[in-house]
Amino acid sequence: MGLRGTLVLALLLVVVGAYLWFEEAQPEERGSTATLLGEPRGVDPNQPVRHLLDFQPADIVGVQLERDGSTRQTTRSGDTWTGAENPAAIEDLLKNLAQLPALADIPADATELRDYGLEPPHGVVHLQRRGQSALVLQMGDRNPSVTGVYARLGEDGPVVLAGALVAWEFDKAFRSLGPADEK
């Protein structure tokens, strides 16, 4: 390798080192949650996991899924789900939704929902709990790295970043509920 190649590698090393140093540096403002590129910082590993939705799968008696104007629903009948071609897909959705953490809070107000694919949402999950109010999860666009999905908790709740598993489980459950009831 010649002098020119060595200089290019040295310059690249300096640029990468500077980026890592600034990225890992503590924020100057106390309470600042943004990285050097303005993205929200991840969850502190020392903090307990904050679940996306707080429920027990056994307490869910009804599931309604909405996408592109189509609504599909099922209700629990004993140990199975009525109208589901693959009841295990509904159980998988519930199990994974109960365990999924909120990866990051996204500071978005109502005027910014379109930026995250939440106005209108790409998909909506309604979970009817036994003897309690329903839970609602709106799903929007995937993040740029396609590892997560922007989600809104409730009809007017906060926006969070959830793992991409939520979209995959939603699609699987939606397909298992067969033909849609058009609105």
PDB file of C-alpha atoms in Angstrom:
ATOM      1  CA  MET A   1       0.000   0.000   0.000  1.00  0.00           C
ATOM      2  CA  GLY A   2       1.408   3.386  -0.939  1.00  0.00           C
ATOM      3  CA  LEU A   3       1.508   6.661   0.932  1.00  0.00           C
ATOM      4  CA  ARG A   4      -1.831   7.773  -0.557  1.00  0.00           C
ATOM      5  CA  GLY A   5      -3.627   4.615   0.678  1.00  0.00           C
ATOM      6  CA  THR A   6      -2.118   4.977   4.152  1.00  0.00           C
ATOM      7  CA  LEU A   7      -3.269   8.605   4.381  1.00  0.00           C
ATOM      8  CA  VAL A   8      -6.806   7.678   3.301  1.00  0.00           C
ATOM      9  CA  LEU A   9      -6.973   4.925   5.925  1.00  0.00           C
ATOM     10  CA  ALA A  10      -5.604   7.260   8.615  1.00  0.00           C
ATOM     11  CA  LEU A  11      -8.185   9.922   7.719  1.00  0.00           C
ATOM     12  CA  LEU A  12     -10.969   7.321   7.795  1.00  0.00           C
ATOM     13  CA  LEU A  13      -9.802   6.144  11.212  1.00  0.00           C
ATOM     14  CA  VAL A  14      -9.859   9.715  12.556  1.00  0.00           C
ATOM     15  CA  VAL A  15     -13.393  10.321  11.201  1.00  0.00           C
ATOM     16  CA  VAL A  16     -14.765   7.062  12.663  1.00  0.00           C
ATOM     17  CA  GLY A  17     -13.033   7.703  15.988  1.00  0.00           C
ATOM     18  CA  ALA A  18     -14.458  11.238  16.182  1.00  0.00           C
ATOM     19  CA  TYR A  19     -17.955   9.986  15.393  1.00  0.00           C
ATOM     20  CA  LEU A  20     -17.777   7.310  18.096  1.00  0.00           C
ATOM     21  CA  TRP A  21     -16.383   9.761  20.630  1.00  0.00           C
ATOM     22  CA  PHE A  22     -19.190  12.274  19.999  1.00  0.00           C
ATOM     23  CA  GLU A  23     -21.857   9.576  19.870  1.00  0.00           C
ATOM     24  CA  GLU A  24     -20.834   8.099  23.212  1.00  0.00           C
ATOM     25  CA  ALA A  25     -20.206  11.462  24.913  1.00  0.00           C
ATOM     26  CA  GLN A  26     -22.742  12.391  27.579  1.00  0.00           C
ATOM     27  CA  PRO A  27     -25.277  15.003  26.470  1.00  0.00           C
ATOM     28  CA  GLU A  28     -24.419  18.518  27.580  1.00  0.00           C
ATOM     29  CA  GLU A  29     -27.977  19.260  28.655  1.00  0.00           C
ATOM     30  CA  ARG A  30     -29.286  17.273  31.531  1.00  0.00           C
ATOM     31  CA  GLY A  31     -32.345  15.362  30.326  1.00  0.00           C
ATOM     32  CA  SER A  32     -31.347  15.460  26.646  1.00  0.00           C
ATOM     33  CA  THR A  33     -32.281  12.142  25.059  1.00  0.00           C
ATOM     34  CA  ALA A  34     -31.031  12.718  21.509  1.00  0.00           C
ATOM     35  CA  THR A  35     -27.900  11.256  19.942  1.00  0.00           C
ATOM     36  CA  LEU A  36     -25.483  13.210  17.779  1.00  0.00           C
ATOM     37  CA  LEU A  37     -27.753  12.610  14.769  1.00  0.00           C
ATOM     38  CA  GLY A  38     -30.879  13.716  16.665  1.00  0.00           C
ATOM     39  CA  GLU A  39     -32.289  10.204  17.146  1.00  0.00           C
ATOM     40  CA  PRO A  40     -33.663   9.165  20.547  1.00  0.00           C
ATOM     41  CA  ARG A  41     -31.254   7.199  22.702  1.00  0.00           C
ATOM     42  CA  GLY A  42     -32.085   3.573  23.393  1.00  0.00           C
ATOM     43  CA  VAL A  43     -33.446   2.223  26.641  1.00  0.00           C
ATOM     44  CA  ASP A  44     -31.083   2.263  29.612  1.00  0.00           C
ATOM     45  CA  PRO A  45     -30.220  -1.408  30.296  1.00  0.00           C
ATOM     46  CA  ASN A  46     -30.295  -0.736  34.045  1.00  0.00           C
ATOM     47  CA  GLN A  47     -33.960   0.275  33.969  1.00  0.00           C
ATOM     48  CA  PRO A  48     -36.771  -2.292  34.170  1.00  0.00           C
ATOM     49  CA  VAL A  49     -38.425  -3.180  30.854  1.00  0.00           C
ATOM     50  CA  ARG A  50     -41.427  -1.014  30.000  1.00  0.00           C
ATOM     51  CA  HIS A  51     -43.831  -3.184  28.029  1.00  0.00           C
ATOM     52  CA  LEU A  52     -45.607  -1.843  24.976  1.00  0.00           C
ATOM     53  CA  LEU A  53     -49.001  -2.892  26.360  1.00  0.00           C
ATOM     54  CA  ASP A  54     -49.771  -4.053  29.892  1.00  0.00           C
ATOM     55  CA  PHE A  55     -52.037  -7.108  29.837  1.00  0.00           C
ATOM     56  CA  GLN A  56     -52.163 -10.860  30.379  1.00  0.00           C
ATOM     57  CA  PRO A  57     -52.965 -12.875  27.219  1.00  0.00           C
ATOM     58  CA  ALA A  58     -55.474 -15.032  29.131  1.00  0.00           C
ATOM     59  CA  ASP A  59     -57.529 -11.886  29.945  1.00  0.00           C
ATOM     60  CA  ILE A  60     -58.165 -11.085  26.265  1.00  0.00           C
ATOM     61  CA  VAL A  61     -61.621 -12.174  25.070  1.00  0.00           C
ATOM     62  CA  GLY A  62     -61.725 -10.395  21.722  1.00  0.00           C
ATOM     63  CA  VAL A  63     -59.269  -9.217  19.065  1.00  0.00           C
ATOM     64  CA  GLN A  64     -60.064  -6.782  16.270  1.00  0.00           C
ATOM     65  CA  LEU A  65     -57.483  -5.964  13.605  1.00  0.00           C
ATOM     66  CA  GLU A  66     -57.844  -3.124  11.085  1.00  0.00           C
ATOM     67  CA  ARG A  67     -55.808  -2.458   7.941  1.00  0.00           C
ATOM     68  CA  ASP A  68     -56.572  -0.485   4.764  1.00  0.00           C
ATOM     69  CA  GLY A  69     -60.261  -0.091   5.615  1.00  0.00           C
ATOM     70  CA  SER A  70     -60.683  -3.805   6.373  1.00  0.00           C
ATOM     71  CA  THR A  71     -61.647  -5.079   9.786  1.00  0.00           C
ATOM     72  CA  ARG A  72     -61.128  -8.656  10.959  1.00  0.00           C
ATOM     73  CA  GLN A  73     -62.091  -9.887  14.382  1.00  0.00           C
ATOM     74  CA  THR A  74     -62.285 -12.946  16.537  1.00  0.00           C
ATOM     75  CA  THR A  75     -63.563 -13.820  19.988  1.00  0.00           C
ATOM     76  CA  ARG A  76     -62.335 -16.371  22.478  1.00  0.00           C
ATOM     77  CA  SER A  77     -64.541 -19.436  22.762  1.00  0.00           C
ATOM     78  CA  GLY A  78     -63.137 -21.699  25.446  1.00  0.00           C
ATOM     79  CA  ASP A  79     -59.576 -22.529  24.444  1.00  0.00           C
ATOM     80  CA  THR A  80     -59.841 -21.409  20.821  1.00  0.00           C
ATOM     81  CA  TRP A  81     -60.652 -18.380  18.683  1.00  0.00           C
ATOM     82  CA  THR A  82     -63.826 -18.311  16.556  1.00  0.00           C
ATOM     83  CA  GLY A  83     -63.349 -17.543  12.870  1.00  0.00           C
ATOM     84  CA  ALA A  84     -59.571 -17.907  12.934  1.00  0.00           C
ATOM     85  CA  GLU A  85     -58.110 -20.288  10.356  1.00  0.00           C
ATOM     86  CA  ASN A  86     -55.007 -20.498  12.529  1.00  0.00           C
ATOM     87  CA  PRO A  87     -55.892 -19.843  16.205  1.00  0.00           C
ATOM     88  CA  ALA A  88     -52.213 -20.238  17.132  1.00  0.00           C
ATOM     89  CA  ALA A  89     -51.484 -17.020  15.201  1.00  0.00           C
ATOM     90  CA  ILE A  90     -53.831 -15.109  17.525  1.00  0.00           C
ATOM     91  CA  GLU A  91     -52.196 -16.674  20.581  1.00  0.00           C
ATOM     92  CA  ASP A  92     -48.758 -15.761  19.191  1.00  0.00           C
ATOM     93  CA  LEU A  93     -49.889 -12.157  18.631  1.00  0.00           C
ATOM     94  CA  LEU A  94     -51.142 -11.873  22.214  1.00  0.00           C
ATOM     95  CA  LYS A  95     -48.113 -13.551  23.753  1.00  0.00           C
ATOM     96  CA  ASN A  96     -45.662 -11.362  21.853  1.00  0.00           C
ATOM     97  CA  LEU A  97     -47.622  -8.123  22.377  1.00  0.00           C
ATOM     98  CA  ALA A  98     -47.633  -8.802  26.135  1.00  0.00           C
ATOM     99  CA  GLN A  99     -43.844  -9.239  26.143  1.00  0.00           C
ATOM    100  CA  LEU A 100     -42.693  -6.588  23.653  1.00  0.00           C
ATOM    101  CA  PRO A 101     -40.974  -3.574  25.165  1.00  0.00           C
ATOM    102  CA  ALA A 102     -41.293   0.020  24.052  1.00  0.00           C
ATOM    103  CA  LEU A 103     -37.789   0.560  22.658  1.00  0.00           C
ATOM    104  CA  ALA A 104     -37.820   4.363  22.702  1.00  0.00           C
ATOM    105  CA  ASP A 105     -40.195   7.238  23.269  1.00  0.00           C
ATOM    106  CA  ILE A 106     -40.682   9.412  20.205  1.00  0.00           C
ATOM    107  CA  PRO A 107     -41.414  13.063  21.004  1.00  0.00           C
ATOM    108  CA  ALA A 108     -44.198  13.608  18.463  1.00  0.00           C
ATOM    109  CA  ASP A 109     -47.299  15.737  18.706  1.00  0.00           C
ATOM    110  CA  ALA A 110     -50.528  15.352  16.727  1.00  0.00           C
ATOM    111  CA  THR A 111     -49.177  17.421  13.820  1.00  0.00           C
ATOM    112  CA  GLU A 112     -46.227  15.027  13.344  1.00  0.00           C
ATOM    113  CA  LEU A 113     -48.171  11.750  13.238  1.00  0.00           C
ATOM    114  CA  ARG A 114     -48.089  11.643   9.427  1.00  0.00           C
ATOM    115  CA  ASP A 115     -44.258  11.663   9.568  1.00  0.00           C
ATOM    116  CA  TYR A 116     -44.377   8.331  11.413  1.00  0.00           C
ATOM    117  CA  GLY A 117     -47.102   6.712   9.299  1.00  0.00           C
ATOM    118  CA  LEU A 118     -49.677   7.127  12.050  1.00  0.00           C
ATOM    119  CA  GLU A 119     -52.056   9.542  10.301  1.00  0.00           C
ATOM    120  CA  PRO A 120     -53.762   7.325   9.273  1.00  0.00           C
ATOM    121  CA  PRO A 121     -52.143   4.280  10.878  1.00  0.00           C
ATOM    122  CA  HIS A 122     -51.135   1.290   8.736  1.00  0.00           C
ATOM    123  CA  GLY A 123     -52.743  -1.110  11.206  1.00  0.00           C
ATOM    124  CA  VAL A 124     -54.731  -0.986  14.436  1.00  0.00           C
ATOM    125  CA  VAL A 125     -55.035  -3.657  17.112  1.00  0.00           C
ATOM    126  CA  HIS A 126     -58.009  -3.571  19.513  1.00  0.00           C
ATOM    127  CA  LEU A 127     -57.765  -6.006  22.426  1.00  0.00           C
ATOM    128  CA  GLN A 128     -60.928  -6.497  24.463  1.00  0.00           C
ATOM    129  CA  ARG A 129     -60.027  -7.475  28.016  1.00  0.00           C
ATOM    130  CA  ARG A 130     -62.358  -9.451  30.258  1.00  0.00           C
ATOM    131  CA  GLY A 131     -64.122  -6.944  32.541  1.00  0.00           C
ATOM    132  CA  GLN A 132     -61.836  -4.035  31.599  1.00  0.00           C
ATOM    133  CA  SER A 133     -61.484  -1.358  28.959  1.00  0.00           C
ATOM    134  CA  ALA A 134     -60.073  -2.235  25.549  1.00  0.00           C
ATOM    135  CA  LEU A 135     -56.419  -1.683  24.652  1.00  0.00           C
ATOM    136  CA  VAL A 136     -55.572  -0.008  21.337  1.00  0.00           C
ATOM    137  CA  LEU A 137     -52.264  -0.060  19.475  1.00  0.00           C
ATOM    138  CA  GLN A 138     -51.828   1.882  16.243  1.00  0.00           C
ATOM    139  CA  MET A 139     -48.955   0.882  13.976  1.00  0.00           C
ATOM    140  CA  GLY A 140     -47.224   3.188  11.516  1.00  0.00           C
ATOM    141  CA  ASP A 141     -44.120   3.120   9.333  1.00  0.00           C
ATOM    142  CA  ARG A 142     -41.041   1.036   9.959  1.00  0.00           C
ATOM    143  CA  ASN A 143     -37.977   2.941  11.128  1.00  0.00           C
ATOM    144  CA  PRO A 144     -35.227   3.601   8.544  1.00  0.00           C
ATOM    145  CA  SER A 145     -33.225   0.527   9.572  1.00  0.00           C
ATOM    146  CA  VAL A 146     -36.400  -1.633   9.381  1.00  0.00           C
ATOM    147  CA  THR A 147     -35.749  -3.016  12.869  1.00  0.00           C
ATOM    148  CA  GLY A 148     -38.711  -1.308  14.474  1.00  0.00           C
ATOM    149  CA  VAL A 149     -42.167   0.114  13.916  1.00  0.00           C
ATOM    150  CA  TYR A 150     -43.508   3.466  15.070  1.00  0.00           C
ATOM    151  CA  ALA A 151     -46.558   2.840  17.221  1.00  0.00           C
ATOM    152  CA  ARG A 152     -49.084   4.925  19.095  1.00  0.00           C
ATOM    153  CA  LEU A 153     -50.458   3.675  22.369  1.00  0.00           C
ATOM    154  CA  GLY A 154     -54.218   4.180  22.450  1.00  0.00           C
ATOM    155  CA  GLU A 155     -56.284   6.515  20.300  1.00  0.00           C
ATOM    156  CA  ASP A 156     -54.404   9.632  21.430  1.00  0.00           C
ATOM    157  CA  GLY A 157     -51.461   8.329  23.450  1.00  0.00           C
ATOM    158  CA  PRO A 158     -47.719   8.723  23.057  1.00  0.00           C
ATOM    159  CA  VAL A 159     -45.686   7.560  20.064  1.00  0.00           C
ATOM    160  CA  VAL A 160     -43.040   4.914  20.697  1.00  0.00           C
ATOM    161  CA  LEU A 161     -40.667   2.751  18.732  1.00  0.00           C
ATOM    162  CA  ALA A 162     -41.532  -0.950  19.003  1.00  0.00           C
ATOM    163  CA  GLY A 163     -39.665  -3.939  17.641  1.00  0.00           C
ATOM    164  CA  ALA A 164     -40.491  -5.022  14.089  1.00  0.00           C
ATOM    165  CA  LEU A 165     -41.917  -8.259  15.512  1.00  0.00           C
ATOM    166  CA  VAL A 166     -45.174  -6.426  16.235  1.00  0.00           C
ATOM    167  CA  ALA A 167     -45.769  -5.812  12.508  1.00  0.00           C
ATOM    168  CA  TRP A 168     -44.886  -9.382  11.591  1.00  0.00           C
ATOM    169  CA  GLU A 169     -47.242 -10.828  14.230  1.00  0.00           C
ATOM    170  CA  PHE A 170     -49.991  -8.407  13.143  1.00  0.00           C
ATOM    171  CA  ASP A 171     -49.677  -9.539   9.508  1.00  0.00           C
ATOM    172  CA  LYS A 172     -49.723 -13.208  10.497  1.00  0.00           C
ATOM    173  CA  ALA A 173     -52.818 -12.772  12.695  1.00  0.00           C
ATOM    174  CA  PHE A 174     -54.583 -10.631  10.071  1.00  0.00           C
ATOM    175  CA  ARG A 175     -54.094 -13.343   7.440  1.00  0.00           C
ATOM    176  CA  SER A 176     -55.314 -16.035   9.848  1.00  0.00           C
ATOM    177  CA  LEU A 177     -58.653 -14.294  10.244  1.00  0.00           C
ATOM    178  CA  GLY A 178     -59.603 -14.980   6.628  1.00  0.00           C
ATOM    179  CA  PRO A 179     -61.671 -12.675   4.406  1.00  0.00           C
ATOM    180  CA  ALA A 180     -62.252  -9.179   5.700  1.00  0.00           C
ATOM    181  CA  ASP A 181     -65.498  -7.587   6.721  1.00  0.00           C
ATOM    182  CA  GLU A 182     -65.431  -4.451   4.574  1.00  0.00           C
ATOM    183  CA  LYS A 183     -66.551  -1.248   6.232  1.00  0.00           C
TER     184      LYS A 183
END
